[in-house]
Coordinates of C-alpha atoms and ligand atoms in Angstrom, one line a residue:
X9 CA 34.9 0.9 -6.9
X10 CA 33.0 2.8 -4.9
X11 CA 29.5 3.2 -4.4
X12 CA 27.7 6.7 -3.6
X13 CA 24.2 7.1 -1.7
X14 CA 21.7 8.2 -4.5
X15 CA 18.3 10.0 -3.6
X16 CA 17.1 10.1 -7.1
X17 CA 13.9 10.1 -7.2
X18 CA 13.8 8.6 -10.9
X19 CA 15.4 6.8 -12.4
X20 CA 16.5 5.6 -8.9
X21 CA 19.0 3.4 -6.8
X22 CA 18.7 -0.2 -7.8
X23 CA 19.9 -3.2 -5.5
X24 CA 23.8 -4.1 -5.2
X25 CA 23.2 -7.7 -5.5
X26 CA 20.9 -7.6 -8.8
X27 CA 23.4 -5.1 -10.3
X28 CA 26.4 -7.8 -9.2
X29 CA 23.9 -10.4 -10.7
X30 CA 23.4 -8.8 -14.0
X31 CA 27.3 -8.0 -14.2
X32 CA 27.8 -11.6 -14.0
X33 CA 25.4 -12.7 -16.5
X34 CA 26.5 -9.8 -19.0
X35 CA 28.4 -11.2 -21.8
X36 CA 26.9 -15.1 -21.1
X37 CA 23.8 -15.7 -19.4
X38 CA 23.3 -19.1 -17.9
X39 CA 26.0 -20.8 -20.2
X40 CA 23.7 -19.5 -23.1
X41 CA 27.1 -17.9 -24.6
X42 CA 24.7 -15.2 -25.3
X43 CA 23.6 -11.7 -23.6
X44 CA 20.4 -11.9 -22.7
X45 CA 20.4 -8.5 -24.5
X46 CA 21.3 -10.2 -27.9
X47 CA 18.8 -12.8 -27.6
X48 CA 14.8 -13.2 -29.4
X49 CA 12.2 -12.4 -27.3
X50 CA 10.5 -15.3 -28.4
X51 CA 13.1 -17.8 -27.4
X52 CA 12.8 -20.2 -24.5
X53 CA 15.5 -18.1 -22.7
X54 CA 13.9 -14.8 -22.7
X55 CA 10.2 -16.0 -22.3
X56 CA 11.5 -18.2 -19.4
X57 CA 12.6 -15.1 -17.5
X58 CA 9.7 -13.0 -18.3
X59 CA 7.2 -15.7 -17.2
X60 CA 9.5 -16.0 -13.8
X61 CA 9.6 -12.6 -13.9
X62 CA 5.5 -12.4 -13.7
X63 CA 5.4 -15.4 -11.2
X64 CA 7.2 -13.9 -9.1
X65 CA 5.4 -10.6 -8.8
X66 CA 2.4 -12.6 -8.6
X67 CA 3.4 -14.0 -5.6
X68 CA 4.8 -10.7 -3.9
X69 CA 1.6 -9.1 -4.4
X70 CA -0.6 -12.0 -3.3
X71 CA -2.4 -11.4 -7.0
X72 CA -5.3 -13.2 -7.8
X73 CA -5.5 -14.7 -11.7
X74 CA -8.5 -12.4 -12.4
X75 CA -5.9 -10.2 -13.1
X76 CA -3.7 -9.9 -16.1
X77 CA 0.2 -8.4 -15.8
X78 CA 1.0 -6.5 -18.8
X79 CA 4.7 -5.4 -19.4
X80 CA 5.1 -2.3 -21.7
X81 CA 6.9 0.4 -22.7
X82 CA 6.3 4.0 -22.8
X83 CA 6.0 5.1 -18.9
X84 CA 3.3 6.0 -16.4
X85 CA 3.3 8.9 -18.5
X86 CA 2.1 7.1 -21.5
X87 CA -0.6 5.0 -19.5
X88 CA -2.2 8.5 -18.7
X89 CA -3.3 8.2 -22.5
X90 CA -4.3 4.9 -22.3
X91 CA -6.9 4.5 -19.2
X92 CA -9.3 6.7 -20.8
X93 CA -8.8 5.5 -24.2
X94 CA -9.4 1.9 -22.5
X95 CA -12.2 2.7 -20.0
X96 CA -13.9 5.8 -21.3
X97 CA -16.9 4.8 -23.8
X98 CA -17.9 7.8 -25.8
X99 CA -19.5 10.4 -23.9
X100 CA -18.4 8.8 -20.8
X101 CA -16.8 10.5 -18.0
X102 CA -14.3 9.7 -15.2
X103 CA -13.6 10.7 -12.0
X104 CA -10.1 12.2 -10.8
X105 CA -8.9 13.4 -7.4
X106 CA -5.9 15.9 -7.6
X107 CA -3.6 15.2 -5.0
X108 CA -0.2 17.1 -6.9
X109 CA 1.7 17.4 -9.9
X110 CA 1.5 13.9 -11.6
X111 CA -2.3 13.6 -10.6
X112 CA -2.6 17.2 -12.7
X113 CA -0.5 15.3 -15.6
X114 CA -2.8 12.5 -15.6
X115 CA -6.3 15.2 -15.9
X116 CA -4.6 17.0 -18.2
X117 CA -3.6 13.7 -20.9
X118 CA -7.4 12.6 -19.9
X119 CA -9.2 15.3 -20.8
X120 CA -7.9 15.2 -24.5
X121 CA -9.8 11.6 -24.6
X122 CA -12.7 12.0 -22.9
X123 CA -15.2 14.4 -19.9
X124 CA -13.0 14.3 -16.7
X125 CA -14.9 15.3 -13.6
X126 CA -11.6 16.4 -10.5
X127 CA -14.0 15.1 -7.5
X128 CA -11.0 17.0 -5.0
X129 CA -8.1 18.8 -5.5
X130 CA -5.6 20.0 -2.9
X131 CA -4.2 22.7 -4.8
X132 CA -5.1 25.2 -2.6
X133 CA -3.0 23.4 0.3
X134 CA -0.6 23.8 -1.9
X135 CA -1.1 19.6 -2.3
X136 CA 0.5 19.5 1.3
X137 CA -3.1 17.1 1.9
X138 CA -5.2 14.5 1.3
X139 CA -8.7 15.5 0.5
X140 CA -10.5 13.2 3.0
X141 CA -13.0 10.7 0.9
X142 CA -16.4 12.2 2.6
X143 CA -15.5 15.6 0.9
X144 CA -15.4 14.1 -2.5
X145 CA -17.9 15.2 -5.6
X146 CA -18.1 11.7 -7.1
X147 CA -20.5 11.1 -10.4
X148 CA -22.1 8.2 -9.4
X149 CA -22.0 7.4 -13.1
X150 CA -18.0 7.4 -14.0
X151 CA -16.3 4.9 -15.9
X152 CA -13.5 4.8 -12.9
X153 CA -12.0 6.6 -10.5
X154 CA -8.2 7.7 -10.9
X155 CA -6.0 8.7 -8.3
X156 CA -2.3 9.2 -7.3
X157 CA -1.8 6.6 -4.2
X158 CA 1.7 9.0 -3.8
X159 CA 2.6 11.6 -5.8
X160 CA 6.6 12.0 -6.1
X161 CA 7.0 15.1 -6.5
X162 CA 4.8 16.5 -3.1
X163 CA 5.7 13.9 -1.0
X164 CA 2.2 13.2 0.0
X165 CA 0.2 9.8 0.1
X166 CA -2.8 8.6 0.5
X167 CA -2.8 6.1 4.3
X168 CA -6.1 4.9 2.7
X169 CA -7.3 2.9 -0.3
X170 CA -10.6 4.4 -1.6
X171 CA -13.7 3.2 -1.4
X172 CA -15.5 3.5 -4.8
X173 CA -18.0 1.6 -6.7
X174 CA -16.3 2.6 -10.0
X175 CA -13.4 0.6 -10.7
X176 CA -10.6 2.4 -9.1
X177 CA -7.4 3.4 -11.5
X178 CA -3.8 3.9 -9.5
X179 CA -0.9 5.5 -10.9
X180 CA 1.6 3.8 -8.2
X181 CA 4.9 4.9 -9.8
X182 CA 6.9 5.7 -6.9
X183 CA 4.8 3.4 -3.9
X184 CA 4.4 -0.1 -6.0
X185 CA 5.9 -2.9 -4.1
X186 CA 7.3 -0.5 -1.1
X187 CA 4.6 -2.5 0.7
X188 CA 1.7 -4.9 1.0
X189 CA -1.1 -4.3 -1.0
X190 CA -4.9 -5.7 -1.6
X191 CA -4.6 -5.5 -5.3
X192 CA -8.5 -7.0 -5.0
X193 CA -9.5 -3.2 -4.4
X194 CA -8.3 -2.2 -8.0
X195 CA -9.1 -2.3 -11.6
X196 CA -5.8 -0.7 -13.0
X197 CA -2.8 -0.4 -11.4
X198 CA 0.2 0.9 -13.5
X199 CA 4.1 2.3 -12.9
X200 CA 6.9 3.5 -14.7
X201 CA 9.4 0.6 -13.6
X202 CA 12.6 3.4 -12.7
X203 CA 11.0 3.7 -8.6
X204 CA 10.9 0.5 -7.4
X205 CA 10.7 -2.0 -10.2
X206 CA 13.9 -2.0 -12.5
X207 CA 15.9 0.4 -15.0
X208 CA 13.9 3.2 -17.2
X209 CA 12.2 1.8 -20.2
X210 CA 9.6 -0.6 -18.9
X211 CA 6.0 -0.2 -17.7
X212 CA 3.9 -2.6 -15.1
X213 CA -0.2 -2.7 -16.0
X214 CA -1.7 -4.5 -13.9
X215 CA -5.4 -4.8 -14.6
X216 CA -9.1 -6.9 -13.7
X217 CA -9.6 -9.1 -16.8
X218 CA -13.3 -7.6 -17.4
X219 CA -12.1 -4.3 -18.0
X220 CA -10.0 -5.5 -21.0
X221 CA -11.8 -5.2 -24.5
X222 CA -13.5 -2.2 -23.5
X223 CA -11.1 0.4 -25.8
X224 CA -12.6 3.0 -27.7
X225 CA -12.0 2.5 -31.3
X226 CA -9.4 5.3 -31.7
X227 CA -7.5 3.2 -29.1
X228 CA -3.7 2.7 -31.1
X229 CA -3.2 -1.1 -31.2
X230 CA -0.3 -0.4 -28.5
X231 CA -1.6 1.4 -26.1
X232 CA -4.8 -1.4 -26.5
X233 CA -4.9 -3.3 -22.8
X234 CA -6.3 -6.4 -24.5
X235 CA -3.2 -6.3 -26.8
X236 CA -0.6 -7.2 -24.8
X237 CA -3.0 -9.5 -22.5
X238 CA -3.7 -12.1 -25.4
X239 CA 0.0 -11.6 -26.5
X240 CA 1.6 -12.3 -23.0
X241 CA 3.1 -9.0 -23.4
X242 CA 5.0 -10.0 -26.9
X243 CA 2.5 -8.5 -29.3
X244 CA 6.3 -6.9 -30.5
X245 CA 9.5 -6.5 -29.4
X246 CA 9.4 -5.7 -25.0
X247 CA 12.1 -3.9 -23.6
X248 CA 14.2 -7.5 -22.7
X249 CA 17.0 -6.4 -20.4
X250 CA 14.8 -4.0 -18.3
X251 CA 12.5 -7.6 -17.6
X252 CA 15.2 -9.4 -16.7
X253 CA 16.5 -6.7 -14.0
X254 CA 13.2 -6.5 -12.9
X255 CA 12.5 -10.1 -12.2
X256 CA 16.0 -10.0 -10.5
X257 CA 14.1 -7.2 -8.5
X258 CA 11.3 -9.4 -7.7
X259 CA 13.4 -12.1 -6.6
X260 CA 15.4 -10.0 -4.4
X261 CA 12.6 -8.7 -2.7
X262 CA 11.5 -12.2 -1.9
X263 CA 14.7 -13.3 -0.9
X264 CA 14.0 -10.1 1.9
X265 CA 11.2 -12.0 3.0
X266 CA 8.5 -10.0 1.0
X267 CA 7.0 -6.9 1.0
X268 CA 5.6 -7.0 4.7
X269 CA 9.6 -6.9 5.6
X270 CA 10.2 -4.5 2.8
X271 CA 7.5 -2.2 4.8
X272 CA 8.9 -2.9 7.8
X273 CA 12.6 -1.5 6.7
X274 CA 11.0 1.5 4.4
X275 CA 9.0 2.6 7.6
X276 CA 12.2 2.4 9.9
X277 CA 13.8 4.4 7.5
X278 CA 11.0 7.0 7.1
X279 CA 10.7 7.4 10.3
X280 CA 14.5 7.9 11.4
X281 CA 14.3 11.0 8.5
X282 CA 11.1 12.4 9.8
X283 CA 12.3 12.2 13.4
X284 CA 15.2 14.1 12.4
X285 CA 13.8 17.0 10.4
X286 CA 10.9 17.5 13.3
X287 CA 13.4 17.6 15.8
X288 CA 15.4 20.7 14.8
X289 CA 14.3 23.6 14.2
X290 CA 16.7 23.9 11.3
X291 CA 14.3 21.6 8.7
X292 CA 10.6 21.5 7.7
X293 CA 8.5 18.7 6.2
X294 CA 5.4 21.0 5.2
X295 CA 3.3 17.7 4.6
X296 CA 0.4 16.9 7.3
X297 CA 1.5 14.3 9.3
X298 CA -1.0 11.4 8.6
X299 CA -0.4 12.1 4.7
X300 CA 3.6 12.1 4.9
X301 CA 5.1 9.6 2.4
X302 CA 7.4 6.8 2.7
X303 CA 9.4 6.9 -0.2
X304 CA 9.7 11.0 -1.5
X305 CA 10.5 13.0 1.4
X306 CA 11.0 16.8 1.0
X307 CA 12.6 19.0 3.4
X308 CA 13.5 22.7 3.2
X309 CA 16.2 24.6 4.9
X310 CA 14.8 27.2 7.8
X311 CA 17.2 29.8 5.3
X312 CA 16.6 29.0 1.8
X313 CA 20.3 31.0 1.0
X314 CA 21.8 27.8 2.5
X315 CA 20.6 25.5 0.0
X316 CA 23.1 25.4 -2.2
X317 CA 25.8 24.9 -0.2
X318 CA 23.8 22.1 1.7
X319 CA 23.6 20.6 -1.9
X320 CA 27.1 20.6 -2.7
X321 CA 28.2 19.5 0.5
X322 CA 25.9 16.8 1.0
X323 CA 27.6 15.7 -2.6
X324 CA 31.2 15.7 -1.5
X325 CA 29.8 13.3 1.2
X326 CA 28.5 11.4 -1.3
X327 CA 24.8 11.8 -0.6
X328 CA 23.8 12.2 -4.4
X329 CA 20.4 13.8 -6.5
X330 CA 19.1 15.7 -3.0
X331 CA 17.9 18.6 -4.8
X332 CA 14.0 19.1 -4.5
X333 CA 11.5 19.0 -7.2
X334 CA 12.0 22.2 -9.4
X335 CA 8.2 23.4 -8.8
X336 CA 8.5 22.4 -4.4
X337 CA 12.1 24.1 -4.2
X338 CA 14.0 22.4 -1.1
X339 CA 15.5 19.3 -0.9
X340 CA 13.5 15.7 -1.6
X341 CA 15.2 12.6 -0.4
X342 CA 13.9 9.4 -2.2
X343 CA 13.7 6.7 -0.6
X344 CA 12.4 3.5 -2.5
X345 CA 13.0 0.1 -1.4
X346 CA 17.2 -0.2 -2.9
X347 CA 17.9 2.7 -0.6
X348 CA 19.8 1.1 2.4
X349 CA 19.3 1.7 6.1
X350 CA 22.8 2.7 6.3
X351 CA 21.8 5.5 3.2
X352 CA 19.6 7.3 5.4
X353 CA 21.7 7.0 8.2
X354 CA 24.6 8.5 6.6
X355 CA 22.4 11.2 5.2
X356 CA 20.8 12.3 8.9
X357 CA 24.0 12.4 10.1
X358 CA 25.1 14.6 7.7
X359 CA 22.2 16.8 8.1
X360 CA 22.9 16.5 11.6
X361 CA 26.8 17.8 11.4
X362 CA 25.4 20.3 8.7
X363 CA 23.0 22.3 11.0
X364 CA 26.1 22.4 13.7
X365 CA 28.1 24.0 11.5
X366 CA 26.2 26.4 10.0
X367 CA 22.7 26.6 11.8
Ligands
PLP419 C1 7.8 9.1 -12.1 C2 6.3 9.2 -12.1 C3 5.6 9.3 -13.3 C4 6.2 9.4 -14.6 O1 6.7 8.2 -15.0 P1 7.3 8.0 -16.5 O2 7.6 6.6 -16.4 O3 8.6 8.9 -16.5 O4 6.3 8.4 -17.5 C5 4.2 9.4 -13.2 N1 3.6 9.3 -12.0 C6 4.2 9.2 -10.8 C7 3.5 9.1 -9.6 C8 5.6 9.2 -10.8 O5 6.3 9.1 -9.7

């Protein structure tokens, strides 16, 4: 068996030990002579591991009980739907700050629910910035503030939370878990779970008890905050197997020491890449360098006509899914928390031997 590199930036590289884990477990989990797959999500079994499964991200993130932990389906890109249908009372507005393509995704799904007001946009940096906070048109009177703590697709982040007296909304997809974080400066936090959580299928909410109950009263029953919160999450069926893997996540993440150690690596890592693509002359990052992410790092080729080849024999090396964002052009290296040391490594050298040879 061999194992490639994989860059993905979604659905994305998951750690060898909780795929060896769930291998093992497969066709009888814990002497259960069951799948976890196969069982009721309202058995004992299943419950158990969902309520670990919560424990343990509690205690990753330092998260305070005023909080609730919500585990749904449906993607970030369903949740762009449901903070204004949970937040925005009629004739409400919200605040958004444009930072790239998912923060446009997120305007565009809000303003079918409710008055959006964009308080910055860096479109016209062609989102290679952060609009700095001072600069920002703020209604002193929105429901929240939303923004994109790192959009995926740019490669840009924010090195800052916020400051805002509206409760502030976060669509932290791809940065969730990739480091520390004061959840105490939020009132919604949400991510697709394919980044740095578990497979494709599941959704994290996290959300400040006193904004549940607020939904307006088109709100679907599903897409309801306070739904899942009184029904731990079981209000119907949740996706099972994707909870399990994730609270295999969790617990390999903790078993790393937490996330101060997982910053620690992903900002060696990071770093080793950038240093490499500002040393030569050959690659460009066209990111300002105070707004650079961690995890999604793009990089073009000083001759665009090279691209292809760089592509295809970067995947005979096995360096896999290096091809940039369709809208950026490029190449876009992910790298979330399963990606190893040795992965970027193996990738810079490559980049390294590539430029030699046809630079
Ligand atoms: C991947 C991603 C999304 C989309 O997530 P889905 O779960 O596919 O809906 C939204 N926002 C950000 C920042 C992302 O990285």
């Amino acid at each position: 068996m061999t194992r490639l590199y994989n860059f993905c930036a979604g659905p994305a590289s998951l750690p060898d030990p909780v795929l060896a884990t769930a291998r093992d477990e497969m066709l009888d989990w814990h002497g259960s002579g069951l799948s976890l797959m196969e069982m009721s999500h309202r058995s004992p079994e299943v419950v158990g591991v969902v309520q670990r499964a919560e424990a343990t991200l509690r205690e990753l993130l330092g998260m305070s009980d005023d909080y609730a932990v919500l585990f749904l389906q449906g993607g970030a890109s369903t949740q762009f739907a449901a903070a204004p249908l949970n937040l925005l009372a009629e004739g409400a507005s919200a605040d958004y700050v444009n930072t790239g393509q998912w923060s446009k995704k997120a305007i565009a799904e809000a303003r079918r629910f409710g008055r959006v007001n964009v308080v910055a946009s860096a479109e016209d940096s062609n989102f290679s910035t952060i609009p700095p906070q001072e600069s920002w048109q703020t209604d002193p009177g929105a429901a929240y503030l939303h923004y994109t703590p790192n959009e995926t697709i740019g490669g840009v982040e924010f090195s800052w939370i916020p400051d805002s007296a509206a409760p502030l909304v976060a669509d932290m997809s791809s940065t969730l878990l990739s480091r520390p974080l004061d959840v105490s400066r939020f009132g919604v936090i949400y991510a697709g779970a394919q980044k740095n959580i578990g497979p494709a299928g599941l959704t994290l909410v996290i959300v400040h008890r006193e904004l549940l109950g607020r939904a307006q009263p088109l709100c679907p029953t599903m897409l309801d905050w306070k739904t899942a919160a009184d029904n731990e999450s079981m209000y119907n069926t949740p996706p099972t197997f994707a909870l399990y893997l994730a609270g295999l996540v969790f617990e390999w993440l903790k078993e790393l020491g937490g996330l101060a150690a997982m910053e620690a690596i992903n900002r060696r890592k990071a770093g080793a890449l950038y240093a490499a693509i500002d040393g030569s002359d050959f690659y460009g990052n066209p990111v300002e360098l105070p707004s650079r992410s961690l995890m999604n790092i793009p990089f073009t080729l000083a001759d665009p006509a090279l691209d292809k080849l760089f592509l295809q024999e970067a995947e005979a090396a096995g360096l896999l899914n290096l091809k940039g964002h369709r809208s950026v052009g490029g190449m876009r290296a992910s790298v979330y928390n399963a990606v190893s040391e040795q992965a970027v490594a193996a990738l810079i050298a490559f980049m390294q031997d590539f430029e030699q040879r046809r630079g």
